[in-house]
XYZ file of C-alpha atoms in Angstrom:
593
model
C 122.080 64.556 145.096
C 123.351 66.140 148.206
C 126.990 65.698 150.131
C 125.705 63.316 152.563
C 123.900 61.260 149.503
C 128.005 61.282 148.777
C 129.509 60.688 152.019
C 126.937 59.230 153.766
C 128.895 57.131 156.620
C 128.016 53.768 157.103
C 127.222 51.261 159.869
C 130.359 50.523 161.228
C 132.312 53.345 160.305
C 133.096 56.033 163.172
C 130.698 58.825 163.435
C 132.418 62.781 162.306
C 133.520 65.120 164.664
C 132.069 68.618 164.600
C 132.575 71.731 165.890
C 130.162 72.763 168.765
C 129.773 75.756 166.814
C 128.649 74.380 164.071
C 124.834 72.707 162.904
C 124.871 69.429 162.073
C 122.056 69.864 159.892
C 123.436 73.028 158.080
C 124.790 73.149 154.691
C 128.791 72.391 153.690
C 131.081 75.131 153.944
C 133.402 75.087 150.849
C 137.072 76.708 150.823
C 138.021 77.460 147.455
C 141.587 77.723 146.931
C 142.841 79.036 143.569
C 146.718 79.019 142.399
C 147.709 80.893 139.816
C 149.740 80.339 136.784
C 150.374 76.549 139.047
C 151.261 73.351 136.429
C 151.404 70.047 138.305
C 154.505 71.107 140.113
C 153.632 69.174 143.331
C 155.332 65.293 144.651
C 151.512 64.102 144.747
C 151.580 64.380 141.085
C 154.838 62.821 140.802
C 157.275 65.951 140.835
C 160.414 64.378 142.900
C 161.447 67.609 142.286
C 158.641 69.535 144.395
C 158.498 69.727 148.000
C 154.921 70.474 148.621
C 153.992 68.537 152.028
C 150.962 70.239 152.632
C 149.340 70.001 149.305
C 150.456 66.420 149.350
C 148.441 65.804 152.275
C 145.338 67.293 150.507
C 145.349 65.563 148.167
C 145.699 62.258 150.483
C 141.993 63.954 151.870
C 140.489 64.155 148.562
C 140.605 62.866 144.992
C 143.489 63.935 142.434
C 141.905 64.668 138.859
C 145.281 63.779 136.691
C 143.565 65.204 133.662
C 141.862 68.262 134.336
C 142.016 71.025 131.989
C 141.047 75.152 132.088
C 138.866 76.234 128.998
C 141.872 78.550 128.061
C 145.317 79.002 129.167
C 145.471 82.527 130.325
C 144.088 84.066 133.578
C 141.332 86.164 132.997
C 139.144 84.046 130.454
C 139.768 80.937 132.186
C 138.535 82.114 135.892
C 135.433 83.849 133.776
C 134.920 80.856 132.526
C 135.001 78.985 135.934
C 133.138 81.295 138.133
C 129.840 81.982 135.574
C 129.844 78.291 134.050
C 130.121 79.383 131.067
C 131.857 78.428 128.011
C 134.378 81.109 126.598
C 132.254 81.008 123.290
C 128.674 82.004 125.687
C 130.348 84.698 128.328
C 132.827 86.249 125.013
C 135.452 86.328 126.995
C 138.513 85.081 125.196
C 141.192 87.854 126.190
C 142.993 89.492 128.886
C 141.166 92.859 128.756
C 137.686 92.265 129.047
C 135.861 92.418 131.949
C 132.936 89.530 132.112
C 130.318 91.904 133.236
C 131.054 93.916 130.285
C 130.662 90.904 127.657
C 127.867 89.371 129.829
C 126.259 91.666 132.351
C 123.257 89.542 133.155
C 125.740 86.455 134.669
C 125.516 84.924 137.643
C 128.993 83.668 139.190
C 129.118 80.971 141.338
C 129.422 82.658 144.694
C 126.366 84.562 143.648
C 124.472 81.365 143.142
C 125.456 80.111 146.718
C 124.432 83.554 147.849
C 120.967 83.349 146.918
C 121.119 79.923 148.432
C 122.026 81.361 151.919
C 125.880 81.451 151.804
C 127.990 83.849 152.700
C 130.632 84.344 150.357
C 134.020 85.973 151.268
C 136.931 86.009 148.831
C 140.729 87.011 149.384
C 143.913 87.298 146.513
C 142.947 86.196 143.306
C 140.183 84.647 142.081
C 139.249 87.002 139.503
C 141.914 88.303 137.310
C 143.244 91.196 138.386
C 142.527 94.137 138.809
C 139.058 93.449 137.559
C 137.403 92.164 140.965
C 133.867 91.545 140.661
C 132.163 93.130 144.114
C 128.587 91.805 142.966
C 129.901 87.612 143.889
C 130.773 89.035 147.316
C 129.191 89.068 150.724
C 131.445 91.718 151.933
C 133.907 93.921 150.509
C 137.403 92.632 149.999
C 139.396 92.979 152.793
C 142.800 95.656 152.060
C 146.118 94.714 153.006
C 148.661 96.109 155.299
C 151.570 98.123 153.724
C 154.178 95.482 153.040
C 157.511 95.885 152.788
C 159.571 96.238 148.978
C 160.564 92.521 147.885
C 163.648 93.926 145.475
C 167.408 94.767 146.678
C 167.815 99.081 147.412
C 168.340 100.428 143.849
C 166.346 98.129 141.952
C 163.961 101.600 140.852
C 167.258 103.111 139.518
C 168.075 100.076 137.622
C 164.650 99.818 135.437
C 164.277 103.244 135.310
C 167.882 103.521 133.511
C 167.069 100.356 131.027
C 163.498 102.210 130.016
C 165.211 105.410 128.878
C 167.646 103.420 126.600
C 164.619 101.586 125.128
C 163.699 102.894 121.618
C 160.660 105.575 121.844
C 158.268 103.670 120.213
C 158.956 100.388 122.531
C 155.628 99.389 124.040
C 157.936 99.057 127.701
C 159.051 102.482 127.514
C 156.921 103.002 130.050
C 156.070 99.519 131.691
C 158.989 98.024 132.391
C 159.171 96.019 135.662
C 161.620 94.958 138.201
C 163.781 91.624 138.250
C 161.511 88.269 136.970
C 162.779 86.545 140.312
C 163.488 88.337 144.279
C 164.538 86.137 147.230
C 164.083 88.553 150.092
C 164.887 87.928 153.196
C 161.427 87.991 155.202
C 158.715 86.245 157.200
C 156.214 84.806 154.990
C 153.464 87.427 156.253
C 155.180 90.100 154.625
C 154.826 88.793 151.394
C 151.949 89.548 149.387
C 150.787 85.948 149.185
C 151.510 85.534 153.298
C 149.704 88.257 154.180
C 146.749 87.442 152.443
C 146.881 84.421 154.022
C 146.085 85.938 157.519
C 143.475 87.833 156.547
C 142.269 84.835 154.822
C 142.699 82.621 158.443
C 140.643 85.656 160.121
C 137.515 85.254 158.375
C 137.403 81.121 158.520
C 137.602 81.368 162.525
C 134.703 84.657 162.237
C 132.734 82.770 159.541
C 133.255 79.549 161.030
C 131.072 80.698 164.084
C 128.435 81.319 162.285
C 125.254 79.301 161.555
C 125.294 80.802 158.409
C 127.323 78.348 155.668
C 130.308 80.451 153.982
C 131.680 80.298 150.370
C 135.673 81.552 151.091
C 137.679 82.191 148.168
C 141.371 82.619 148.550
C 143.380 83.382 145.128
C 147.072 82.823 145.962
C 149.242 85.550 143.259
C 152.012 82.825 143.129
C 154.140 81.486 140.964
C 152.690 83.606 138.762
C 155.379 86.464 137.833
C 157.272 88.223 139.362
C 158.791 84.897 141.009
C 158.844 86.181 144.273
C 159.368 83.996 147.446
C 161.210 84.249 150.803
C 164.657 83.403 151.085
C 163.923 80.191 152.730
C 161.689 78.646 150.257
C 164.339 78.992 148.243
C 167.123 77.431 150.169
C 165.089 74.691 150.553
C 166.178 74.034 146.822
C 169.551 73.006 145.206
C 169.146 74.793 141.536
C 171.892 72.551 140.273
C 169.509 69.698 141.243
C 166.532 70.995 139.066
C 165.267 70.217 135.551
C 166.137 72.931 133.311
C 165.557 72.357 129.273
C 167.557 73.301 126.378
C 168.006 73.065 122.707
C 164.289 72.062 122.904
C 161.566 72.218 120.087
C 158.304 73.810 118.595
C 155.724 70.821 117.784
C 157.022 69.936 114.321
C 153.638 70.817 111.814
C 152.292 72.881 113.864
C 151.115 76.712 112.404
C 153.026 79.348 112.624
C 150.181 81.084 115.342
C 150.397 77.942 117.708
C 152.957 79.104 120.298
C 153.414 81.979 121.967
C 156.039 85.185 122.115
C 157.505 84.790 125.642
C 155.922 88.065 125.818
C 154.852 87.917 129.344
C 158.624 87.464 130.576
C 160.164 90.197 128.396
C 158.242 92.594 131.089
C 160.851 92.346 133.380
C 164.187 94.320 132.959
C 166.483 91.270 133.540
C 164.351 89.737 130.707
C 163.999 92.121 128.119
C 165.532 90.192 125.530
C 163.281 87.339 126.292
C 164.166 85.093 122.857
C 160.768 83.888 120.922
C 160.547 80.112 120.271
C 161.026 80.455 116.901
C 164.541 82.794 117.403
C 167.954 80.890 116.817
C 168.793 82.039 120.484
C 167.302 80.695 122.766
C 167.294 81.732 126.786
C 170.544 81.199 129.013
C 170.927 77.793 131.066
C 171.709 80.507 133.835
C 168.888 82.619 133.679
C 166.615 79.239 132.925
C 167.796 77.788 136.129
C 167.367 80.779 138.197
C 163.427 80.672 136.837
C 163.121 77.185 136.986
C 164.873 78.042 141.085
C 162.491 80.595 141.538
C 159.078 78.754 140.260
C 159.924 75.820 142.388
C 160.278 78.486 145.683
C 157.279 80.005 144.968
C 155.078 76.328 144.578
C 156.694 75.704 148.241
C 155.735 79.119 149.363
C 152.285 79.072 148.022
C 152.236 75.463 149.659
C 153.134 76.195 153.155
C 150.504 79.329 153.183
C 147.939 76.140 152.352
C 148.893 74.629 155.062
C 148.257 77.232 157.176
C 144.901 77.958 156.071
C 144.163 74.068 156.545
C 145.251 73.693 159.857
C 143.327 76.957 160.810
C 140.462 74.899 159.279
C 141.156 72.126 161.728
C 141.607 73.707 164.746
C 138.551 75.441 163.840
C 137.276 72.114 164.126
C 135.604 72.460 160.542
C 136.990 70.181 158.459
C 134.209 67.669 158.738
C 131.654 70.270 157.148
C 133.846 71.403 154.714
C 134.754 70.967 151.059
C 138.164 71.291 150.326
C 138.701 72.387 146.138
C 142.216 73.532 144.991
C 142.757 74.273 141.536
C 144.827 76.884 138.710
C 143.576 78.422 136.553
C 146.037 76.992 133.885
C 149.349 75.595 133.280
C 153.227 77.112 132.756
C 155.841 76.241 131.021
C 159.222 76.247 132.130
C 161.403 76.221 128.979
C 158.853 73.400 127.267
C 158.741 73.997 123.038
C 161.366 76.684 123.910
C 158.484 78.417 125.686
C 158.267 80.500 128.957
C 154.483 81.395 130.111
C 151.271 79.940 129.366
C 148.915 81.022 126.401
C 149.168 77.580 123.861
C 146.669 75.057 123.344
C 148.871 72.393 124.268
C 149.082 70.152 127.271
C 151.152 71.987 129.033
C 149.695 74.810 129.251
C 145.702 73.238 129.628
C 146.313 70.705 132.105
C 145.946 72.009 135.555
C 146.184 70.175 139.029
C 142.823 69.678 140.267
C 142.287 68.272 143.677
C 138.469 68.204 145.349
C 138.360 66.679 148.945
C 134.832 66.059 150.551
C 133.965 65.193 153.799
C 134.271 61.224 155.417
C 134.866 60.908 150.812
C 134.636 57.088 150.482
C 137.323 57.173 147.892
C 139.932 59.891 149.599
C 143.742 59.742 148.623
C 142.797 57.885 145.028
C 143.397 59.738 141.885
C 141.598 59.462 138.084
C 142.369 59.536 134.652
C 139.198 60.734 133.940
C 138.668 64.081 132.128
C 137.820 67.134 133.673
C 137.529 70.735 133.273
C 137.599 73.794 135.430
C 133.794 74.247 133.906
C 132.681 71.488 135.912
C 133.121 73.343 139.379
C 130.289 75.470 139.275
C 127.969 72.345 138.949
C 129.971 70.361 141.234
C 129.983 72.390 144.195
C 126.209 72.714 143.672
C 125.648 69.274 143.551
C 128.026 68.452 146.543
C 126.184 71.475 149.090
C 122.543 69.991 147.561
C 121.908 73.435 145.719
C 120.215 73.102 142.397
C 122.292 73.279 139.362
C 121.442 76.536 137.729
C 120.071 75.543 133.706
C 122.782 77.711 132.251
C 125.708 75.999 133.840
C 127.191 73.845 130.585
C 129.936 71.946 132.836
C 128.893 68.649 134.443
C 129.563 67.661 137.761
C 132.502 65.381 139.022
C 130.333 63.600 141.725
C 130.229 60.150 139.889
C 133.993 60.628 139.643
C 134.089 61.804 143.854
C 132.245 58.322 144.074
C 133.882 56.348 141.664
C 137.266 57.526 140.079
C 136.837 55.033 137.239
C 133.601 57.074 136.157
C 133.202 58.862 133.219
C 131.683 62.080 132.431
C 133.074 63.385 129.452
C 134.243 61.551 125.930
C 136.445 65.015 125.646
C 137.561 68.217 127.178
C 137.840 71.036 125.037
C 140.172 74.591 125.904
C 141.028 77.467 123.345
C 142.903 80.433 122.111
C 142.626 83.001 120.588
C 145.599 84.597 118.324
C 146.530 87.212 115.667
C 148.667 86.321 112.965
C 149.596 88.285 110.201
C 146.499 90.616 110.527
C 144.318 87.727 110.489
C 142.444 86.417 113.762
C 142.060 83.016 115.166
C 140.833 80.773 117.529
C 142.346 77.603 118.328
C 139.839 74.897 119.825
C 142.031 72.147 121.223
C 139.883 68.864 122.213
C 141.646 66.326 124.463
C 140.195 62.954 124.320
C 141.660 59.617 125.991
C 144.201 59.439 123.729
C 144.486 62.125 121.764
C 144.881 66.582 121.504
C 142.707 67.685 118.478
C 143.107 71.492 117.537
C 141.171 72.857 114.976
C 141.902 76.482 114.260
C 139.170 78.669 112.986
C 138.978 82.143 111.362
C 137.298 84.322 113.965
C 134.784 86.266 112.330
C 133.496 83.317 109.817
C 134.056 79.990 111.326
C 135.973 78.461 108.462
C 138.501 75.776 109.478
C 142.084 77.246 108.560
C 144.326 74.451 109.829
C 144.451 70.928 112.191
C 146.284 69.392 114.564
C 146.551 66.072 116.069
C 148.711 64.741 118.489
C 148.340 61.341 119.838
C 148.916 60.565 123.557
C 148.908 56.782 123.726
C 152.840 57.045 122.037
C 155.943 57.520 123.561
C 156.898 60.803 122.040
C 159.108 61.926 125.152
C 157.767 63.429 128.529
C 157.689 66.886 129.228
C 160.327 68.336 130.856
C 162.209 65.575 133.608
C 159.179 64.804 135.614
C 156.880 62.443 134.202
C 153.640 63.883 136.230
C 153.665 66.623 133.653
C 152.617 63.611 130.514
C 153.140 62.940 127.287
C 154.641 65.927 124.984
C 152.992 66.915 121.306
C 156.112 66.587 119.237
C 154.897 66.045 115.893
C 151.476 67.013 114.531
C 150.046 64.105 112.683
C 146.730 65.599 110.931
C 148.786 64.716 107.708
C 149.592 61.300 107.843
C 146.644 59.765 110.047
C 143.762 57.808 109.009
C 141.304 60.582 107.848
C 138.442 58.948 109.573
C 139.819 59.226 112.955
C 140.436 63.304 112.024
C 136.560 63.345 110.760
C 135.534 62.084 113.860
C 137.291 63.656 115.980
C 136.506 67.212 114.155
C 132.749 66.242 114.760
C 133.227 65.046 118.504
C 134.634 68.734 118.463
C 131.664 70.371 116.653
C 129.112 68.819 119.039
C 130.337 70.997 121.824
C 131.794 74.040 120.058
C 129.818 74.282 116.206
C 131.994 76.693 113.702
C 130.155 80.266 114.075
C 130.982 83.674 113.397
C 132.562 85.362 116.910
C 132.770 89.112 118.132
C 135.187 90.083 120.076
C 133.068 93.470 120.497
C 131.394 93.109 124.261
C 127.634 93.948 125.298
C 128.716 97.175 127.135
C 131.309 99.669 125.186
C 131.041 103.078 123.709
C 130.170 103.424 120.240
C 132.064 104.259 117.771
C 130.105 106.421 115.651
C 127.397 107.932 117.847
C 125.342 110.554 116.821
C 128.190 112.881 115.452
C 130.113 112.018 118.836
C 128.781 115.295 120.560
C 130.723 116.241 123.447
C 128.518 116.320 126.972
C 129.300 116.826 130.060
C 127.839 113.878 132.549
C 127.692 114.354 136.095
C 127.607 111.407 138.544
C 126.613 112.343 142.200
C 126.921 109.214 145.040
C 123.687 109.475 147.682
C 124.189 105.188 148.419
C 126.195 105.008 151.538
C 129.040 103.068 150.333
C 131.687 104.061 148.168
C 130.647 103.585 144.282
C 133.399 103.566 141.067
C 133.277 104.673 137.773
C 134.292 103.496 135.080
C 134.651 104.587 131.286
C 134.365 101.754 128.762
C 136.151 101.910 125.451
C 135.255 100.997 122.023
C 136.364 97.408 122.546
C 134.954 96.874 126.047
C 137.954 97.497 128.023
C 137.436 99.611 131.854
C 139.052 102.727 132.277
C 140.426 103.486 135.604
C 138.021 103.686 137.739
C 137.232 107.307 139.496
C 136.048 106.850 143.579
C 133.156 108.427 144.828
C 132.586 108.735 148.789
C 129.224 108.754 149.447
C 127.500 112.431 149.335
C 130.698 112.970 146.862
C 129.708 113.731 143.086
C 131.981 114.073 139.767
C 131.415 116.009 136.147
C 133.159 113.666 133.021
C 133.678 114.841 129.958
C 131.692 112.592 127.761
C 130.607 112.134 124.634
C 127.236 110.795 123.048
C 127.750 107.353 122.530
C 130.117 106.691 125.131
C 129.458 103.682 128.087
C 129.720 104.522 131.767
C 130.031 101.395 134.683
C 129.384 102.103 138.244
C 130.188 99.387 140.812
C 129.743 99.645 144.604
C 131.856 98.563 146.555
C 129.893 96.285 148.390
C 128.404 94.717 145.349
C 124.902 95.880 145.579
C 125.303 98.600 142.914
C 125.639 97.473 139.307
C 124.551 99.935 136.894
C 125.435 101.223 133.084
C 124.679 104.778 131.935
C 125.572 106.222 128.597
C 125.052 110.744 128.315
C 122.498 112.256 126.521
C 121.348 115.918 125.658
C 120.573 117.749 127.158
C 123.121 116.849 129.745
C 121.398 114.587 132.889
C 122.535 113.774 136.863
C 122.680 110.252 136.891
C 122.176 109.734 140.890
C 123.306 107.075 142.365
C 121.562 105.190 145.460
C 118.530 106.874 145.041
């Protein structure tokens, strides 16, 4: 099924407009818009509090997914997970630290597959987590910024550097403390991080634009993710007196003791240090709740007005009727929520994600669904909607029944996860959302073995999360107990169809072994003949990159290795993928040849 199979206009409707620059036969471009760490913080998902115009008016151009959902709440295996098409459980990404191409080298991301299908794809910010880019999606080389000017008051270095020498020697901060969680300074939007991407961004969709050549562009906005940083006048747009802020709130009652998370993230920040846990009798100051709850809402409106930007470039580029509009986050937030700052649960707040996808001439534009989605169902969406084939290995389903008909259905359930360590004992949390109700089923990791359930059912009035009802019903009080065992024994097999109990390993395809043949120290020499710059990087036992050492071409480098160890080198313009591990006697590996 292609986009015009979609779209297609009919007799008496008024033919599109399109640029004289562009074919009318060619393919439709697609502008990918990712927000990060962005719940449904937005007045067209019923925030009264939110003052997102332009996002609003997207929205009114496309179809609103009310229930769309990331495969797991924290940045890096969620975007893996969106960009390959693969489940968490296929790649093995679950965690922060692994790179994808480590766990799954062989992958092919979704601006790869539009590559080979004559796209050119371009990507700006974050759309990857950070700072693990992956060069091979790209058609060029991610574009550097300009020097930008500090976003914290003068003496703000002096301030964490004092707090980290009064933390106690063995505090994992001692030596990664950061500034203030919030900043309001006082400059144009372009010389924020998030602004200034935002031009660059605008550059390429008037070059790329002029081309007969279709373009994938991918622009990753940083914000609200922390630190909450937005010009002053996003702020002031804001009375903080005037916004929700939660206290004396609760953990789900019956839930495990590994369900929510540490506040961890926050306790980064040196006006945050003493972040409180959930399950602490203190919990975090109305003052410093409000001036997060402040802060998220100026960075939504921040993040919001660089949108509209980029979709007004889009217009005046006159492109909009070739091009496919998707904005989505890579997971939720929670502002105070179970006594919770961050993301990482398996809960509804933290899985549900704003999802809007706006089409060309869509029949059905400015209408919203109930109907489930997940952020797996991109990769064969957008290959459906540009009339690519869907690649066999893709296990999300595409949302064009629901682009045609928002009362469509295409999935009885949406599953995300987590993983956790508790007690040195490891987890993972598979949490099912069905019409009516969140099923989690934790599992121990390495056998499969069902340790504990949850079930929460959505169809009661248990409260609403937070003030705004756009963010849904809350998961109070886990009911696995007390329901009717049959619905839990279906549910737990809906759950198994999709993810069956199995042994997992956290251990990736590409790391250094930890017992090689006596560990023998070699050197290893890498020497650079391609004609583009090239990084190397170490891999640990557990997968992780090292930082990566820059070679200039003609430029080479001697490591100290050992047998047994794992060696990535990248190019920079994504034609170079390679893995090496030393040998004796010691060997050149030459790169570009």
């Amino acid at each position: 099924m292609t986009l015009n199979s979609l779209v297609a206009i009919g007799p008496h409707d008024e033919p599109a407009t399109t640029s004289p620059n562009v074919s009318q036969s060619r393919k439709p471009n697609v502008l990918f818009i990712a927000v990060d760490d962005l719940r449904p913080t937005m007045g067209c998902y019923g925030d009264g509090n939110a003052i997102t115009p332009h996002l609003d008016g997207l929205a009114d151009r496309g179809i609103r997914f009310n229930r769309a959902y990331c495969q797991v709440a924290v940045c890096n295996p969620s975007r893996a997970s969106l960009m390959t098409g693969l489940r968490p459980d296929t790649l093995g990404v679950w965690t922060l630290p692994i790179h994808f191409r480590e766990a799954k080298p062989d992958a092919v991301t979704l601006p790869q597959w539009m590559r080979r299908h004559g796209y050119t794809a371009v990507s700006h910010g974050k759309i990857y987590h950070n700072p693990t880019p992956d060069p091979q999606s790209w058609s060029e080389p991610i574009r550097n910024l300009p020097r930008l000017p500090t976003f914290y008051p003068e003496g703000t270095r002096d301030v964490v550097r004092k707090a980290m020498n009064e933390l106690p020697a063995n505090d994992w901060r001692k030596n990664n403390l950061r500034g203030p969680a919030t900043s309001a300074p006082d400059l144009p939007d372009h010389k924020v991080l998030d602004g200034a991407r935002t031009d660059l961004c605008i550059e390429d969709l008037r070059r790329l634009g002029k081309s007969q050549q279709p373009f994938f562009l991918a622009m990753g906005y940083i914000r609200p993710h922390l630190s909450l940083v937005a010009p002053k006048k996003y702020w002031d747009l804001y009375d903080p007196d005037k916004l929700p802020v939660l206290i004396g709130e609760k953990i789900p009652q019956g839930a495990p003791p590994y369900a929510m998370h540490n506040n961890s993230e926050l306790s980064h920040y040196v006006d945050l240090i003493g972040m409180p846990k959930p399950w602490d009798d203190d919990e975090l100051s109305a003052d410093k709740a409000r001036r997060l709850v402040h802060g998220y809402h100026a960075c939504v409106s921040y993040v919001d007005a660089q949108i509209g930007r980029l979709l007004k470039a889009l217009d005046e580029e006159g492109l909009r009727e070739n091009t496919i509009v998707v904005l989505w986050s890579d997971h939720g937030w929670k502002l105070g929520e179970y006594r919770g700052w961050g993301k990482m649960t398996n809960y509804e707040i933290d899985a549900r994600v704003p999802l809007i996808i706006a089409a060309p001439a869509m029949k059905t534009s400015g209408q919203s669904t109930e109907s489930l989605a997940g952020l797996l169902d991109l990769y064969p969406t957008l290959c459906e909607l540009t009339g690519l084939e869907i690649p066999d290995f893709a296990e999300g389903k595409s949302l064009v029944p629901i682009l045609r008909d928002p009362d469509a259905e295409v999935h009885p359930s949406v599953t995300s996860q987590y993983y956790r360590k508790h007690e040195g004992r490891e987890y993972m949390g598979y949490s099912m959302r069905t019409d009516r109700y969140r099923y989690i089923e934790w599992r121990d990791f390495g056998t499969g073995e069902v340790t504990f359930q949850e079930l929460y059912d959505h169809s009661t009035d248990d409260g609403e999360s937070g003030s705004a009802s756009n963010l849904g019903k809350r998961e109070t009080k886990n009911l696995a107990e007390t329901i009717e065992p049959s619905v839990l024994n279906r549910l737990s097999s809906l759950l198994r169809s999709t993810h069956p109990p199995r042994k997992l390993n956290m251990t990736p395809a590409v790391h250094t072994s930890p017992s090689g043949p006596g560990r023998l120290p070699v050197d290893m020499t890498f020497e650079n003949r391609a004609d583009v710059d090239v990084k190397v990087y170490a891999i640990t036992t557990t997968g992780r990159r090292g930082r990566g050492r820059t070679l200039q071409p003609g430029a080479s480098i001697t490591l100290n290795a050992r047998i047994g160890g794992a060696y990535v080198v990248e190019s920079s313009d994504g034609k170079i993928h390679e893995i090496h591990s030393p040998s004796w006697p010691m060997r050149t590996v030459v790169i570009g040849q």
